[in-house]
Short mmCIF file of C-alpha atoms and ligand atoms in Angstrom, two decimals:
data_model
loop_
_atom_site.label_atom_id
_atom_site.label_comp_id
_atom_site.label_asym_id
_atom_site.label_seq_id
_atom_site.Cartn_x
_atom_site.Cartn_y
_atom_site.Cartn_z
CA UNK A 1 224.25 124.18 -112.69
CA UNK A 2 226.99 126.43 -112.72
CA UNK A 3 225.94 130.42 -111.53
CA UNK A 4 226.79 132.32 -114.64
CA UNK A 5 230.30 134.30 -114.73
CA UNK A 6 230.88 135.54 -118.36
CA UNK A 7 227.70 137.38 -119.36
CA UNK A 8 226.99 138.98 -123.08
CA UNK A 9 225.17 142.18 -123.09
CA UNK A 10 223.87 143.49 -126.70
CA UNK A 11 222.77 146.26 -127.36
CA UNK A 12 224.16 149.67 -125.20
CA UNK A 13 221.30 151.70 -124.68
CA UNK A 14 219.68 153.04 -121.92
CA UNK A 15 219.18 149.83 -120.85
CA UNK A 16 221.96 147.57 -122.28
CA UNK A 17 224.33 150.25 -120.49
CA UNK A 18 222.55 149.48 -117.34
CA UNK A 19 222.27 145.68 -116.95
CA UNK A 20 226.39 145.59 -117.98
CA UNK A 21 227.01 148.24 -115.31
CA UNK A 22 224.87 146.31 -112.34
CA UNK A 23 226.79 142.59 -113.96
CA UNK A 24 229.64 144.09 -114.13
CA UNK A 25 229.68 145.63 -110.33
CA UNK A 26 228.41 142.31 -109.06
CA UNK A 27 231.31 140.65 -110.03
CA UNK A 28 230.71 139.37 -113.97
CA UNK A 29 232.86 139.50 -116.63
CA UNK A 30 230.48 141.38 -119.11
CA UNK A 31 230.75 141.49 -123.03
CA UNK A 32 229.14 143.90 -124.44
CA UNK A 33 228.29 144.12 -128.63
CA UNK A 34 227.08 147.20 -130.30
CA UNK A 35 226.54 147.65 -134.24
CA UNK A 36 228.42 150.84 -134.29
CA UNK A 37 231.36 152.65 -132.61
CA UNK A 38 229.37 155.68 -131.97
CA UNK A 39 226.99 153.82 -130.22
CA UNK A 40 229.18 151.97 -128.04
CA UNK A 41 231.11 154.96 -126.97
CA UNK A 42 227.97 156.79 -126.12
CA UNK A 43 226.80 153.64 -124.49
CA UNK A 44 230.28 153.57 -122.55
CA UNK A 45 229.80 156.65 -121.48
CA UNK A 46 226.76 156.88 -120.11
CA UNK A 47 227.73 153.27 -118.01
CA UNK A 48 231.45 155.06 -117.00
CA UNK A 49 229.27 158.49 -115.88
CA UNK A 50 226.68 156.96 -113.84
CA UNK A 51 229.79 154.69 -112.11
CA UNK A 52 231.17 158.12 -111.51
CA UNK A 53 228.23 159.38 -110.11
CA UNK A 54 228.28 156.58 -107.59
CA UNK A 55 231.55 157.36 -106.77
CA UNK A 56 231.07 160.72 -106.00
CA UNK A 57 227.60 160.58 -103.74
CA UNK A 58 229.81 157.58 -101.96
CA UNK A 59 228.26 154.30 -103.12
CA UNK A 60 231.45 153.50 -104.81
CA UNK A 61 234.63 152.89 -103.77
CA UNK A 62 237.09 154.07 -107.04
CA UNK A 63 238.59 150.75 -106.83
CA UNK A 64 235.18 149.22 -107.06
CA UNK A 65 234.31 151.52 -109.99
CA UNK A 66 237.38 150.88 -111.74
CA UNK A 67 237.43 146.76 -110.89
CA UNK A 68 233.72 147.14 -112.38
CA UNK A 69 235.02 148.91 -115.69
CA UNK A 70 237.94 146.53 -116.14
CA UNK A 71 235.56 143.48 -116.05
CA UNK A 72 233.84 145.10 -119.68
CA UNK A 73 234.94 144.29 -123.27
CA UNK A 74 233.27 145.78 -125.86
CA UNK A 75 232.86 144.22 -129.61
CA UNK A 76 230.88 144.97 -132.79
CA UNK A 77 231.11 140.96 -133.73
CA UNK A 78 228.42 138.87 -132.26
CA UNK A 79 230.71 136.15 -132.93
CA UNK A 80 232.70 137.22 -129.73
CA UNK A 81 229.73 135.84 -127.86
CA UNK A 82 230.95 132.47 -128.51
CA UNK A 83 232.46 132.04 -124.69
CA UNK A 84 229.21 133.21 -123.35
CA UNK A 85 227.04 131.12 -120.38
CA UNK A 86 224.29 133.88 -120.57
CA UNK A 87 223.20 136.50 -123.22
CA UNK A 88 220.91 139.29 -122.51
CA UNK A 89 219.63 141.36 -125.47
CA UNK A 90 218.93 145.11 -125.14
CA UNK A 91 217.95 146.06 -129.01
CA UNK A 92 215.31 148.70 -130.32
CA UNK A 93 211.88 147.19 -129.35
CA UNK A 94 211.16 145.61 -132.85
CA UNK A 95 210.29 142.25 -133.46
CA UNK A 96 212.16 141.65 -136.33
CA UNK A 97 215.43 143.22 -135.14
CA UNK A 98 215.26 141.20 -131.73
CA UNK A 99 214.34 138.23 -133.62
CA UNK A 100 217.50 138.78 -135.86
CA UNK A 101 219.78 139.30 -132.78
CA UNK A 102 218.65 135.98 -130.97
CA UNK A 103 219.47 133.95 -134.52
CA UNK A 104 222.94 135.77 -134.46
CA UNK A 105 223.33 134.48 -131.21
CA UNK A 106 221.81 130.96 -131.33
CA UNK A 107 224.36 130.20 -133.68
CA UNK A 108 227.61 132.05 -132.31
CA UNK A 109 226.82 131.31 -128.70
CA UNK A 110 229.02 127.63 -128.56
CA UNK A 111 227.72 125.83 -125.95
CA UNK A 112 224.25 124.92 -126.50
CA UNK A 113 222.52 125.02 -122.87
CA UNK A 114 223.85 128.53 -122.81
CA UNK A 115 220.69 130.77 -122.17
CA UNK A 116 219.49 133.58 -124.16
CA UNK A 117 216.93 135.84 -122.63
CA UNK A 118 215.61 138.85 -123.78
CA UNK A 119 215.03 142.51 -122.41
CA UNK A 120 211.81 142.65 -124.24
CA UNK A 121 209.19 144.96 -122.58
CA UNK A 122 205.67 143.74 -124.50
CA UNK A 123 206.86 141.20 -127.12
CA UNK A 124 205.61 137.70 -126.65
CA UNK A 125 208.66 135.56 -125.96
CA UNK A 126 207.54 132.70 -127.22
CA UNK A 127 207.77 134.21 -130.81
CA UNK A 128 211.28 135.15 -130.14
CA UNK A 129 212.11 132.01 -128.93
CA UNK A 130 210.90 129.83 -131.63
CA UNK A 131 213.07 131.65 -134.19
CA UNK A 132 215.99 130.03 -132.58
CA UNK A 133 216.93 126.27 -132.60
CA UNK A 134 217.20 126.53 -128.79
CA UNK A 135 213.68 127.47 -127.75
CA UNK A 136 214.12 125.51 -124.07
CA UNK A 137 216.97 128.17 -123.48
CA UNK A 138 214.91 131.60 -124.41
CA UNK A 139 213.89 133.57 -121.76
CA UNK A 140 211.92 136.90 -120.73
CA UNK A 141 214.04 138.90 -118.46
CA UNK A 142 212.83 142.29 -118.31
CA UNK A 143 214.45 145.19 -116.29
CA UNK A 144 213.03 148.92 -115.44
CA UNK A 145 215.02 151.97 -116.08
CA UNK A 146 217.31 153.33 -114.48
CA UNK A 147 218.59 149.62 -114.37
CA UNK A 148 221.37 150.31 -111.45
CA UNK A 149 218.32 151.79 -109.11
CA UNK A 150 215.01 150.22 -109.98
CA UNK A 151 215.17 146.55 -107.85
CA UNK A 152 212.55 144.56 -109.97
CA UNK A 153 213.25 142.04 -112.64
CA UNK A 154 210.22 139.87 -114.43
CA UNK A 155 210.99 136.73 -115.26
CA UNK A 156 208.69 135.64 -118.22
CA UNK A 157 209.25 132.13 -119.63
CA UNK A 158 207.54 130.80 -123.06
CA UNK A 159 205.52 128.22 -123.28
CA UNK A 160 208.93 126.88 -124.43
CA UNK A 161 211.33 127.93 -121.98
CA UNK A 162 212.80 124.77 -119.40
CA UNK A 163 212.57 125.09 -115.74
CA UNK A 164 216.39 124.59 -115.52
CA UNK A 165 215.99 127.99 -117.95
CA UNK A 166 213.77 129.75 -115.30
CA UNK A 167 216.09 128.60 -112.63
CA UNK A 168 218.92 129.77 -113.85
CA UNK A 169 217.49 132.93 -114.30
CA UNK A 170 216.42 133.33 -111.26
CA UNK A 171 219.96 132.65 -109.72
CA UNK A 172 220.87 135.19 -112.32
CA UNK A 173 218.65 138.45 -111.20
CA UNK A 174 219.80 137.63 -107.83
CA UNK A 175 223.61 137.41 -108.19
CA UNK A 176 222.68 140.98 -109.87
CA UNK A 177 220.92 141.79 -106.74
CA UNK A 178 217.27 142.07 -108.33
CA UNK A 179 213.73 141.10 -107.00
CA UNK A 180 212.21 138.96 -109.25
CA UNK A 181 208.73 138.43 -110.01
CA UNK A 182 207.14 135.64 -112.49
CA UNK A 183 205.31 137.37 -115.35
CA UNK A 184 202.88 135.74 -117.86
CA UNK A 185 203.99 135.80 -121.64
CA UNK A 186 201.78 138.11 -122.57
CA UNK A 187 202.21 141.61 -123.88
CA UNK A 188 203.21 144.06 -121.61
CA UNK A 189 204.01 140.93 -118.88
CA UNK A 190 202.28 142.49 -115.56
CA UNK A 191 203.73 146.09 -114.98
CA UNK A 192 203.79 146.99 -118.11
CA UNK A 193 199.93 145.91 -118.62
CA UNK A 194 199.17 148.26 -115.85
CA UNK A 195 201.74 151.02 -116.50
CA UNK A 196 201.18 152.02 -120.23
CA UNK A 197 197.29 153.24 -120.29
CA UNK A 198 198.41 155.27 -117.35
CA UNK A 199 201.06 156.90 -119.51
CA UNK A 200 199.11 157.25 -122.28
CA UNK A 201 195.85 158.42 -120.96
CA UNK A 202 198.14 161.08 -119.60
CA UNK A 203 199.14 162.12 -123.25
CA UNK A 204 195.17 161.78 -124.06
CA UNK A 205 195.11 164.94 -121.05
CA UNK A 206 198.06 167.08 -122.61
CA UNK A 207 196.59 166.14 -126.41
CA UNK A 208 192.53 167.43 -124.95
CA UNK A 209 194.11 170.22 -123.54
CA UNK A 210 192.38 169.34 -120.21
CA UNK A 211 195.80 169.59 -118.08
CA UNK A 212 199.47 171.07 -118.31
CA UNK A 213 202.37 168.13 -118.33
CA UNK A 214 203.60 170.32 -114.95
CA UNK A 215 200.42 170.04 -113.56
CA UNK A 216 199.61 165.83 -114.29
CA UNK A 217 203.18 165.18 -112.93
CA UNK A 218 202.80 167.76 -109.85
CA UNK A 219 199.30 165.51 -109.21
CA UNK A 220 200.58 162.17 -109.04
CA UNK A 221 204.05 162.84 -107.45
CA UNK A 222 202.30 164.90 -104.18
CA UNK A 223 199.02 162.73 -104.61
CA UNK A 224 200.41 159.75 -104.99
CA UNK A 225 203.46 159.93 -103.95
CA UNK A 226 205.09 158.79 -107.17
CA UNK A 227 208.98 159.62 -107.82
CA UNK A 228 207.98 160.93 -110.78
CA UNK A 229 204.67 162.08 -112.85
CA UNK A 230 203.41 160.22 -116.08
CA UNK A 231 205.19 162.70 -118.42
CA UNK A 232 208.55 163.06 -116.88
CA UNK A 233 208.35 159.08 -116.93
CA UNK A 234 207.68 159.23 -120.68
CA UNK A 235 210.58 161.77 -120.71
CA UNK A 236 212.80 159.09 -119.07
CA UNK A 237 211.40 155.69 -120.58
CA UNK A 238 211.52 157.55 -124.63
CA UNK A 239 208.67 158.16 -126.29
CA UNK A 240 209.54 155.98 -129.16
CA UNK A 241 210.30 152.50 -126.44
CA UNK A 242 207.05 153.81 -125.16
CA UNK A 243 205.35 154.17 -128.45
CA UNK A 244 206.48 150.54 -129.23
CA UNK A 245 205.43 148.93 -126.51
CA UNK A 246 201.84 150.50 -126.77
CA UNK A 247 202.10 149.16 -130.35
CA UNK A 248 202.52 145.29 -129.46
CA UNK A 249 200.10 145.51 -126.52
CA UNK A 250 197.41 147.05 -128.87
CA UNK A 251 198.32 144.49 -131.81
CA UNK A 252 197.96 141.66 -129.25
CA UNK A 253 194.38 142.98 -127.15
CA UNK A 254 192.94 145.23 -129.83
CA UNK A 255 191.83 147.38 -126.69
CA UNK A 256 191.20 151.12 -127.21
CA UNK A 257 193.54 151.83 -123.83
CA UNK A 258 196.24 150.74 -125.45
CA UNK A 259 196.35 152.73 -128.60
CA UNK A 260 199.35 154.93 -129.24
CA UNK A 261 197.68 158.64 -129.06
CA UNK A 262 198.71 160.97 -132.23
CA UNK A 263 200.33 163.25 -130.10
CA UNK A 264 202.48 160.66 -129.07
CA UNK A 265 203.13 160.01 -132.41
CA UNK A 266 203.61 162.98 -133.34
CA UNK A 267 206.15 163.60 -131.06
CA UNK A 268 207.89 160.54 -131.78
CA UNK A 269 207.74 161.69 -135.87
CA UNK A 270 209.65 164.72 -134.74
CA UNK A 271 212.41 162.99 -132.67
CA UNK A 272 211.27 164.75 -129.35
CA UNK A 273 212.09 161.42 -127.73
CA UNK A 274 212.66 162.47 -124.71
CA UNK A 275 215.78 162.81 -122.17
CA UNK A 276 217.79 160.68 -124.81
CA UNK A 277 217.04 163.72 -127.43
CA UNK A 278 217.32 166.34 -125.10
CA UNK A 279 213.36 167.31 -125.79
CA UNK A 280 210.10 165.79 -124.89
CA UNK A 281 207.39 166.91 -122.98
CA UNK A 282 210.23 168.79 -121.34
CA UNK A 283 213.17 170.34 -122.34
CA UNK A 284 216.38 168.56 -121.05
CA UNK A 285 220.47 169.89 -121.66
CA UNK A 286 222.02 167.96 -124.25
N1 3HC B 301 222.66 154.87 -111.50
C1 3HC B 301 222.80 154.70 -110.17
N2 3HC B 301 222.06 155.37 -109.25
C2 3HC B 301 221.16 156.26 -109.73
C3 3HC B 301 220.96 156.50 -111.10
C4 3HC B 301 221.76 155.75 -112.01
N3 3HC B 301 221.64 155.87 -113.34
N4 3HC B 301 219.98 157.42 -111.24
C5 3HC B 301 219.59 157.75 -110.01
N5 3HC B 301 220.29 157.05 -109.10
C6 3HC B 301 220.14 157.06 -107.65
C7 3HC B 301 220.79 158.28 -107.05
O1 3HC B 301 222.16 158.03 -106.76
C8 3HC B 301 219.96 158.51 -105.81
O2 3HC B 301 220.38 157.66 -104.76
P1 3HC B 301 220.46 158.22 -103.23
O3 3HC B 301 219.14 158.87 -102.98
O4 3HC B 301 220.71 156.99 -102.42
O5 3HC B 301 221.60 159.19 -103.26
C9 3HC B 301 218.57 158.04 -106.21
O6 3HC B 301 218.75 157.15 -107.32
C10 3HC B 301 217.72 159.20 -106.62
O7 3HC B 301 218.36 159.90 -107.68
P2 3HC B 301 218.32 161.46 -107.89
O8 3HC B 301 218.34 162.15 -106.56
O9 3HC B 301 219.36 161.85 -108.89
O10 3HC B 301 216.97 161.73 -108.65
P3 3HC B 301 215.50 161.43 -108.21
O11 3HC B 301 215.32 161.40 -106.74
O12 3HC B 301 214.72 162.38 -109.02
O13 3HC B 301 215.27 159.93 -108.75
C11 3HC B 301 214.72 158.27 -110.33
C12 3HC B 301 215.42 159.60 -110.09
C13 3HC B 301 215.51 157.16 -109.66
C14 3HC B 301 214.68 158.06 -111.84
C15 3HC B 301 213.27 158.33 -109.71
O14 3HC B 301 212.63 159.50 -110.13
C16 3HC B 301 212.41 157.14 -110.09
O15 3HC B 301 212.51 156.06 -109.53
N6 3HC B 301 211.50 157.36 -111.05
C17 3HC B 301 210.57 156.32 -111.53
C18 3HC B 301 211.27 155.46 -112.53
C19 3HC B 301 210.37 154.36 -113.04
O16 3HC B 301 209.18 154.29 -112.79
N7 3HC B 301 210.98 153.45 -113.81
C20 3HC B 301 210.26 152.39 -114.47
C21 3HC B 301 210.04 152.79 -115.87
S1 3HC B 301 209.14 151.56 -116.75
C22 3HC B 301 210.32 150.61 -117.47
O17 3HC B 301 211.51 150.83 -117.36
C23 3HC B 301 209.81 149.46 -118.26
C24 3HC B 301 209.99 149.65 -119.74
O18 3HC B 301 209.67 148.43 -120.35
C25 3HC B 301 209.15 150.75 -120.32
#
């Protein structure tokens, strides 16, 4: 098996930007495909400012930052993913857009043991898979925002996926220097099964009016000892990722837990996203 050196990335979002920074630092040449050029400068951006900021607290050599940014092409054809060993897929978390993505791919991606995996965070991966006509080469692999810091990676394969598919991978999230875990296809894999009723039954206390967002974050950062409280996580996730993934863990269980709270809705309705849209539960500079 060779270990994977040209890597597609699409989509350049919060996350796509991350997994192309941390391939593209390890040493991959990364292509990256976006739908428009606003997005992919934005996208650029945020990967070139968050090098920057490695340079400056001293993680990052400038050579190292600039070897990193001359290892990434950027298209708006997914036919330029034609060379590519290993495509990961950042997109919206919607079914039918991922779906669409990973049949764009399936057919421009040439050589047919190339893997395609998916950054999914609660969508079965089986039904992704099986909308391609390489289900043996579809793959979970799920990363946790801010990509460059947070170390995990789950690995979920489909009831379809290969073991040479899992192994490969694997050998992937390490080159990238992630711990990975084995997750079970099935919404919301493990953390986010344990992870999103905690979020929301924090909205449930800011929508009773039982407890300010300061004071639920203040709790569980000096009780627990967590970097950051439930709402300021929201803030930094997006509402409407975290709205989404409620969504496909509800439509899967049917459990009350995890139901989407109005508020959250609401929120989402009126594009207070979040960091990404400068308001949430918090106001943030543009
Ligand atoms: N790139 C590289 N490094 C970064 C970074 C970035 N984008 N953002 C932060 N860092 C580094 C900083 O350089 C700093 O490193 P240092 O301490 O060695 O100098 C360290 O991370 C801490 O950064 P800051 O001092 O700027 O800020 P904080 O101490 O407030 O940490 C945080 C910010 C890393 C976001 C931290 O609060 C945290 O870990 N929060 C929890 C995040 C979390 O739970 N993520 C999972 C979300 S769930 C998910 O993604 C799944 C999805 O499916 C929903």
């Amino acid at each position: 098996m060779d270990p994977v050196t040209r890597l597609g990335v699409v989509g350049c979002g919060l996350m796509g930007s991350g997994i192309a920074e941390v391939a593209a630092l390890h040493g991959l040449d990364v292509r990256i495909a976006e739908t428009t050029p606003d997005a992919a400068e934005a996208g650029l951006r945020r990967l070139t400012t968050s090098l920057d900021r490695g340079v400056q607290r001293g993680k990052l050599t400038e050579e190292q930052r600039d070897q990193a940014l001359a290892r990434l092409s950027l298209t708006h054809d997914l036919g330029e993913m034609a060379d590519r060993q290993f495509v990961i897929e950042a997109v919206a978390e919607n079914r039918d857009i991922k779906s669409d993505v990973l049949r764009a791919l399936d057919k421009a991606v040439e050589d047919p043991q190339a893997i395609l995996a998916t950054n999914t965070s609660s969508i079965p991966i089986v039904d992704l898979a099986v909308t391609t006509e390489r289900p043996g080469q579809v793959i979970g692999m799920h990363f946790f925002n801010p990509v460059p810091v947070q170390q995990l990676v789950e690995l979920i394969p489909a009831l379809t996926t290969s073991q040479e598919t899992l192994q490969r991978t694997r050998n992937l999230a390490q080159l990238l220097g992630k711990q990975a875990i084995q997750a079970p296809d099935r919404s919301g894999f493990v953390v986010n099964a344990l992870l999103v009723p905690y979020l929301l039954s924090a909205v449930r206390m800011v929508e009773s009016g039982a407890a300010r967002p300061e004071d639920i974050d203040q709790g569980m950062e000096l009780g627990c000892a967590h970097p950051m409280g439930p709402l300021r996580l929201l803030d930094l996730i997006g509402l409407d990722t975290a709205q989404a993934v409620a969504e496909s863990m509800y439509e899967e269980f049917k459990e009350p837990l995890y139901a989407p709270p109005p508020l959250l809705r609401r929120m989402v309705a009126a594009g207070h996203i979040g960091r990404k849209s400068g308001r949430g539960f918090y106001p943030y500079d543009a």
